[in-house]
Coordinates of C-alpha atoms (C1' of nucleotides) in Angstrom, one line a residue:
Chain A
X1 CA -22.7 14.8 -0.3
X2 CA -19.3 13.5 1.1
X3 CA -17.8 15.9 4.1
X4 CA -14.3 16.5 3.8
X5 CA -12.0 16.4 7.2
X6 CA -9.9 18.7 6.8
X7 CA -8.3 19.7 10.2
X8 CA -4.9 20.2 10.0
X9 CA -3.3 23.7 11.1
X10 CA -0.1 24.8 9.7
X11 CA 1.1 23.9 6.2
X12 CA -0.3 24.9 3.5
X13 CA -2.5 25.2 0.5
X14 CA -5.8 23.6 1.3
X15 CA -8.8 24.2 -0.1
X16 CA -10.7 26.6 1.1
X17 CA -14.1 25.0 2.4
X18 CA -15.4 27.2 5.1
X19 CA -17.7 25.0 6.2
X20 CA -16.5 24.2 10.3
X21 CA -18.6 21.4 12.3
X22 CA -19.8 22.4 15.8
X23 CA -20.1 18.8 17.0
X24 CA -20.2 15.8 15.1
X25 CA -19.6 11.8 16.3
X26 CA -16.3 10.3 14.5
X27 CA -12.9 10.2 14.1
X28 CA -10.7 13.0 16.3
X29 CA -8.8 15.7 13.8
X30 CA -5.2 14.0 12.7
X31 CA -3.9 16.5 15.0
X32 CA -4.8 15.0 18.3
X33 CA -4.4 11.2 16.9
X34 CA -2.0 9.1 18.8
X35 CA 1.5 7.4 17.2
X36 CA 1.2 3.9 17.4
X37 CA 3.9 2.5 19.5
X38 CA 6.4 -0.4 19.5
X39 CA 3.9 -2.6 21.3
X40 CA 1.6 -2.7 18.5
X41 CA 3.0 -4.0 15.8
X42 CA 5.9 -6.3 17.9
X43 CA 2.8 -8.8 17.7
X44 CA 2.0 -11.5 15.0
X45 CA 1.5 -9.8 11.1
X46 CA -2.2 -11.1 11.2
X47 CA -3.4 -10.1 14.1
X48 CA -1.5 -6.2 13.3
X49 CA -3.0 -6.5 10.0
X50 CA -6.3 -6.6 10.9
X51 CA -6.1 -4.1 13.5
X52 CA -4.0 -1.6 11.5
X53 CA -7.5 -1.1 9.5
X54 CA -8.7 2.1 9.7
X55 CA -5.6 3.3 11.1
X56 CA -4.4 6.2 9.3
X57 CA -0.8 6.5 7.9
X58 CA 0.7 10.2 7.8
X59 CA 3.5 11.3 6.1
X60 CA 4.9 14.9 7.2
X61 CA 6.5 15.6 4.1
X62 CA 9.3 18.4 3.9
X63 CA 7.9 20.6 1.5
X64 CA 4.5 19.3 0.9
X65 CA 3.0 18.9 4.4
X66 CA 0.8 16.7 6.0
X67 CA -0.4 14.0 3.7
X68 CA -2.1 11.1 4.8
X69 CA -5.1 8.5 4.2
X70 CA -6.9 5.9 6.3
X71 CA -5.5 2.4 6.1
X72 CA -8.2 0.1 4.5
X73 CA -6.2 -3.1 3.0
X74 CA -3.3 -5.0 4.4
X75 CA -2.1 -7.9 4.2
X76 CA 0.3 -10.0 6.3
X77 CA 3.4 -11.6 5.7
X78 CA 5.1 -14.6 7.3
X79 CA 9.0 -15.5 7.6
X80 CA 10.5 -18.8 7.4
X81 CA 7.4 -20.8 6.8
X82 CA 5.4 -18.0 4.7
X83 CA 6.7 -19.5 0.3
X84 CA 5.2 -15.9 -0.4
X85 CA 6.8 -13.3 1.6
X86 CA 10.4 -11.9 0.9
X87 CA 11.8 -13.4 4.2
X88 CA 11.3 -16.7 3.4
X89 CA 15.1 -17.3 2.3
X90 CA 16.6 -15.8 4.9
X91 CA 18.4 -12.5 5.0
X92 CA 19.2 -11.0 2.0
X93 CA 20.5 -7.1 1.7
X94 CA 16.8 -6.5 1.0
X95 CA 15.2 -7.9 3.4
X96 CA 17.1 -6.5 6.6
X97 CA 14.8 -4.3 7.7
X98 CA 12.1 -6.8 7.9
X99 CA 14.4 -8.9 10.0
X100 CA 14.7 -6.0 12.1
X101 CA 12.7 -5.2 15.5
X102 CA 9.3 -4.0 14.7
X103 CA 7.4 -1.0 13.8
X104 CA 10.4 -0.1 11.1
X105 CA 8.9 0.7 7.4
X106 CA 10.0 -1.6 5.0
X107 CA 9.7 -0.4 1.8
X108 CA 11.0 -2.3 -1.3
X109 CA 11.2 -2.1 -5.2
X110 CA 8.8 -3.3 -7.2
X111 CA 8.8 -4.8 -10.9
X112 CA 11.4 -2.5 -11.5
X113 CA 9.8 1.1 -10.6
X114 CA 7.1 0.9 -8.0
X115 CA 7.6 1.7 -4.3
X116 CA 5.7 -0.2 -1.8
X117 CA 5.7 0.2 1.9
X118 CA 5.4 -2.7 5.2
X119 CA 5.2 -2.0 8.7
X120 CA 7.3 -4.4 10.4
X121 CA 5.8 -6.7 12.7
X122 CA 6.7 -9.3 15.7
X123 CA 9.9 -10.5 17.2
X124 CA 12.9 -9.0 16.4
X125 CA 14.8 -11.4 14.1
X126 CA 11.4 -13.0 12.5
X127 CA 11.1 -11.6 9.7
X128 CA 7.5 -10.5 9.3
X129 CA 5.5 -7.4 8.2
X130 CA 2.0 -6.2 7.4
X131 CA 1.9 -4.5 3.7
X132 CA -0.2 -1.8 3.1
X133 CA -2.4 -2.2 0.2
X134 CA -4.8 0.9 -0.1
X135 CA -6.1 4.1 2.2
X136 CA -9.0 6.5 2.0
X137 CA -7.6 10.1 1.0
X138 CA -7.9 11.8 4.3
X139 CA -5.7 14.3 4.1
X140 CA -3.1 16.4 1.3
X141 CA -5.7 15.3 -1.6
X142 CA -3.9 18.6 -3.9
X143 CA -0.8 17.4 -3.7
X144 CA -1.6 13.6 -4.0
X145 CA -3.6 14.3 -7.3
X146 CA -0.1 16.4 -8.5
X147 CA 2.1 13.1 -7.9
X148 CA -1.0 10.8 -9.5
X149 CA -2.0 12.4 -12.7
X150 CA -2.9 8.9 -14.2
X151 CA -5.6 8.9 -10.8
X152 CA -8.2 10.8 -12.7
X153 CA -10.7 9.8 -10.1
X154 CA -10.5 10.8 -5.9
X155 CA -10.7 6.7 -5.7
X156 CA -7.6 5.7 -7.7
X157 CA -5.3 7.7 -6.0
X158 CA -4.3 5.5 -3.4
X159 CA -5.8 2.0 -4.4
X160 CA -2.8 0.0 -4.5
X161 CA 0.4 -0.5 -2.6
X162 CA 2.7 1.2 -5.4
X163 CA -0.3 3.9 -6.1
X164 CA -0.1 5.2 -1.9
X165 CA 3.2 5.6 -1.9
X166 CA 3.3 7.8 -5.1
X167 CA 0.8 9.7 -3.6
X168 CA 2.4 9.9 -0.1
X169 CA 5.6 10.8 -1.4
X170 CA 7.6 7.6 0.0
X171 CA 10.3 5.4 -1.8
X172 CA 13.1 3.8 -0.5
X173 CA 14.4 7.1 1.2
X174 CA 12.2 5.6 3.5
X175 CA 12.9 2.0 3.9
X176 CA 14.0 1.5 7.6
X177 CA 12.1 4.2 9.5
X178 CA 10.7 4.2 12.8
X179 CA 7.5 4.6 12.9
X180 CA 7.6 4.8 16.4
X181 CA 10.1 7.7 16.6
X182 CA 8.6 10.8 18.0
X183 CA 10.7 12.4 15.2
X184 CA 10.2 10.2 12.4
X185 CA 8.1 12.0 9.7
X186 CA 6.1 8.5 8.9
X187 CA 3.8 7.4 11.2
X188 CA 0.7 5.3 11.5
X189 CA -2.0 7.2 14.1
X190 CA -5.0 5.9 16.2
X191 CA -8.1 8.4 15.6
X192 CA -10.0 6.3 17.9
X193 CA -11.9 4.6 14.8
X194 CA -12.1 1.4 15.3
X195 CA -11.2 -1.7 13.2
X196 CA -14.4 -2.6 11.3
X197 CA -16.1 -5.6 13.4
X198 CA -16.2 -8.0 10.4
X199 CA -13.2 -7.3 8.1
X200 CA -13.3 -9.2 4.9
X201 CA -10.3 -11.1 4.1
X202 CA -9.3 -13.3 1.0
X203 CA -6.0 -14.8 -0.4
X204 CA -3.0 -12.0 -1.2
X205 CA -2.9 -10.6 -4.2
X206 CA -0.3 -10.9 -7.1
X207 CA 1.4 -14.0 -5.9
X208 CA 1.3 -17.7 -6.9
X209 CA 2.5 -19.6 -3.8
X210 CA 0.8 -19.6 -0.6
X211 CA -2.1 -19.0 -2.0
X212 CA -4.6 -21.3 0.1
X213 CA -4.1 -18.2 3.1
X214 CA -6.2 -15.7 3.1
X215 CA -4.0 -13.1 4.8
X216 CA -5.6 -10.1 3.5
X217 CA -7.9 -8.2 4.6
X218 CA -9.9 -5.0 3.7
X219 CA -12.7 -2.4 4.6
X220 CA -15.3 -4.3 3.0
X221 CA -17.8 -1.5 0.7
X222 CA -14.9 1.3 0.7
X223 CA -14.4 2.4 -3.0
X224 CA -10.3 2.3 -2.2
X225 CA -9.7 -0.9 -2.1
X226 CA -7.8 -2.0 -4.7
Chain B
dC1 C1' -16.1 -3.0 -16.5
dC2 C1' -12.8 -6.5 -18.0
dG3 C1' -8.5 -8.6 -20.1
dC4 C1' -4.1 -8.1 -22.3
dC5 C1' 0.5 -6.4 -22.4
dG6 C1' 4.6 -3.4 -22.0
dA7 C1' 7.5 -0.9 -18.9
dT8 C1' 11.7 -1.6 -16.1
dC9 C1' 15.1 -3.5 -12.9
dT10 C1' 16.1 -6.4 -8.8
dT11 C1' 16.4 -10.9 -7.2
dT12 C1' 16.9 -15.8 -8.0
Chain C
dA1 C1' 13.0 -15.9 -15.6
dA2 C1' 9.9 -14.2 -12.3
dG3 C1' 8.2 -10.8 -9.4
dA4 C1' 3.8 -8.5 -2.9
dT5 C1' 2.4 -3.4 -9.9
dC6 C1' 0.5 0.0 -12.8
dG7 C1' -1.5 2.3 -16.8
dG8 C1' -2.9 2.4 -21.6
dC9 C1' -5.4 0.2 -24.9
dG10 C1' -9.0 -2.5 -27.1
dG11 C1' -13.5 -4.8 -26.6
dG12 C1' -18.2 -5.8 -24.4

DNA sequence: CCGCCGATCTTT
DNA sequence: AAGATCGGCGGG
């Protein structure tokens, strides 16, 4: 049977599982992971995307507490020379932030009511950024199944880009964070669990130029990915 | 499980 | 007119 982590002191209405692990190999508890900083992401959107696997986004939402799941999609988008990414004209109003320097959330609007939420990567003024297709529930499960009650299954709650945003509670509220911010209340965390060794990668999802990259990649074997 | 399609609105 | 999507529905 699966083991829940739950770890996290303070907020909230958890379930109650008493069970507590003595010693056990794996990922620290969210609350000793480390912020990623500026340095990370001001790198090239494929070589961030990969290693933003198994990185674990956190949101510290007023109100509903700590939610957050481990990162196991992405994929990366280019700027000027990238047909598929939303940079590739230039700066519009909607693409600032991703022109911006990196480690800013973009977050954008999707067919017209779906939220979905970038990392921004590389040189400011590039205009690149990882997207963040699907995590593994880790943490705030309650209150993710409340915002996702078409997820009737642990697995669809945050298999998709517009699905982990739902259940994280972001929308364009967010769009320009810094992840980096000690204050921020979005952050992407390193619980020492490494990238896997042989991510699987294949072309992007939902678009129709640029196709012949395969710029994402994925956990391969984790039910989340979408 | 898979494919189809409508929702809904921003950007081109 | 298309788009970095999702969920409901029908069929296998």
């Amino acid at each position: 049977m699966a083991r829940r982590v739950t770890a996290v002191p303070g907020a909230g209405s958890t379930s109650g599982d008493g069970a507590q692990a003595a010693e056990r190999p794996g990922p620290a508890p969210l609350s000793q992971a480390r912020r990623l900083g500026r340095e990370f992401f001001a790198r090239d959107s494929r070589v961030v995307a990969v290693e933003l696997l198994n990185k674990v986004l956190v949101h510290d939402d007023p109100g509903a507490g700590l939610i957050a799941g481990r990162i196991v999609e992405v994929e990366a988008y280019l700027g000027a020379d990238d047909p598929a990414s939303h940079s590739y004209r230039g700066t519009t109003p909607r693409t600032q932030v991703m022109f911006g320097p990196a480690g800013h959330l973009y977050v954008y609007f999707s067919y017209g009511m779906h939220w979905c939420a970038n990392a921004v990567t590389g040189d400011d003024g590039v205009g690149t950024a990882v997207l963040v297709r699907a995590l593994a529930p880790l943490e705030g499960r309650a209150t993710m199944h409340e915002r996702r009650p078409a997820a009737r299954r642990e697995r669809d709650l945050c298999s998709g880009p517009a699905r982990l945003t739902q259940a994280l509670g972001l929308d364009g509220r967010h769009n320009g964070l810094d992840l980096c911010a000690a204050s921020a209340a979005v952050w992407i965390a390193d619980d020492d669990t490494a990238p896997p060794a042989r991510p699987s990668a294949s072309p992007r999802i939902g678009i129709s130029k640029a196709v012949e990259h395969s710029w994402r990649w994925y956990v391969s074997g984790d039910p989340n990915v979408s």
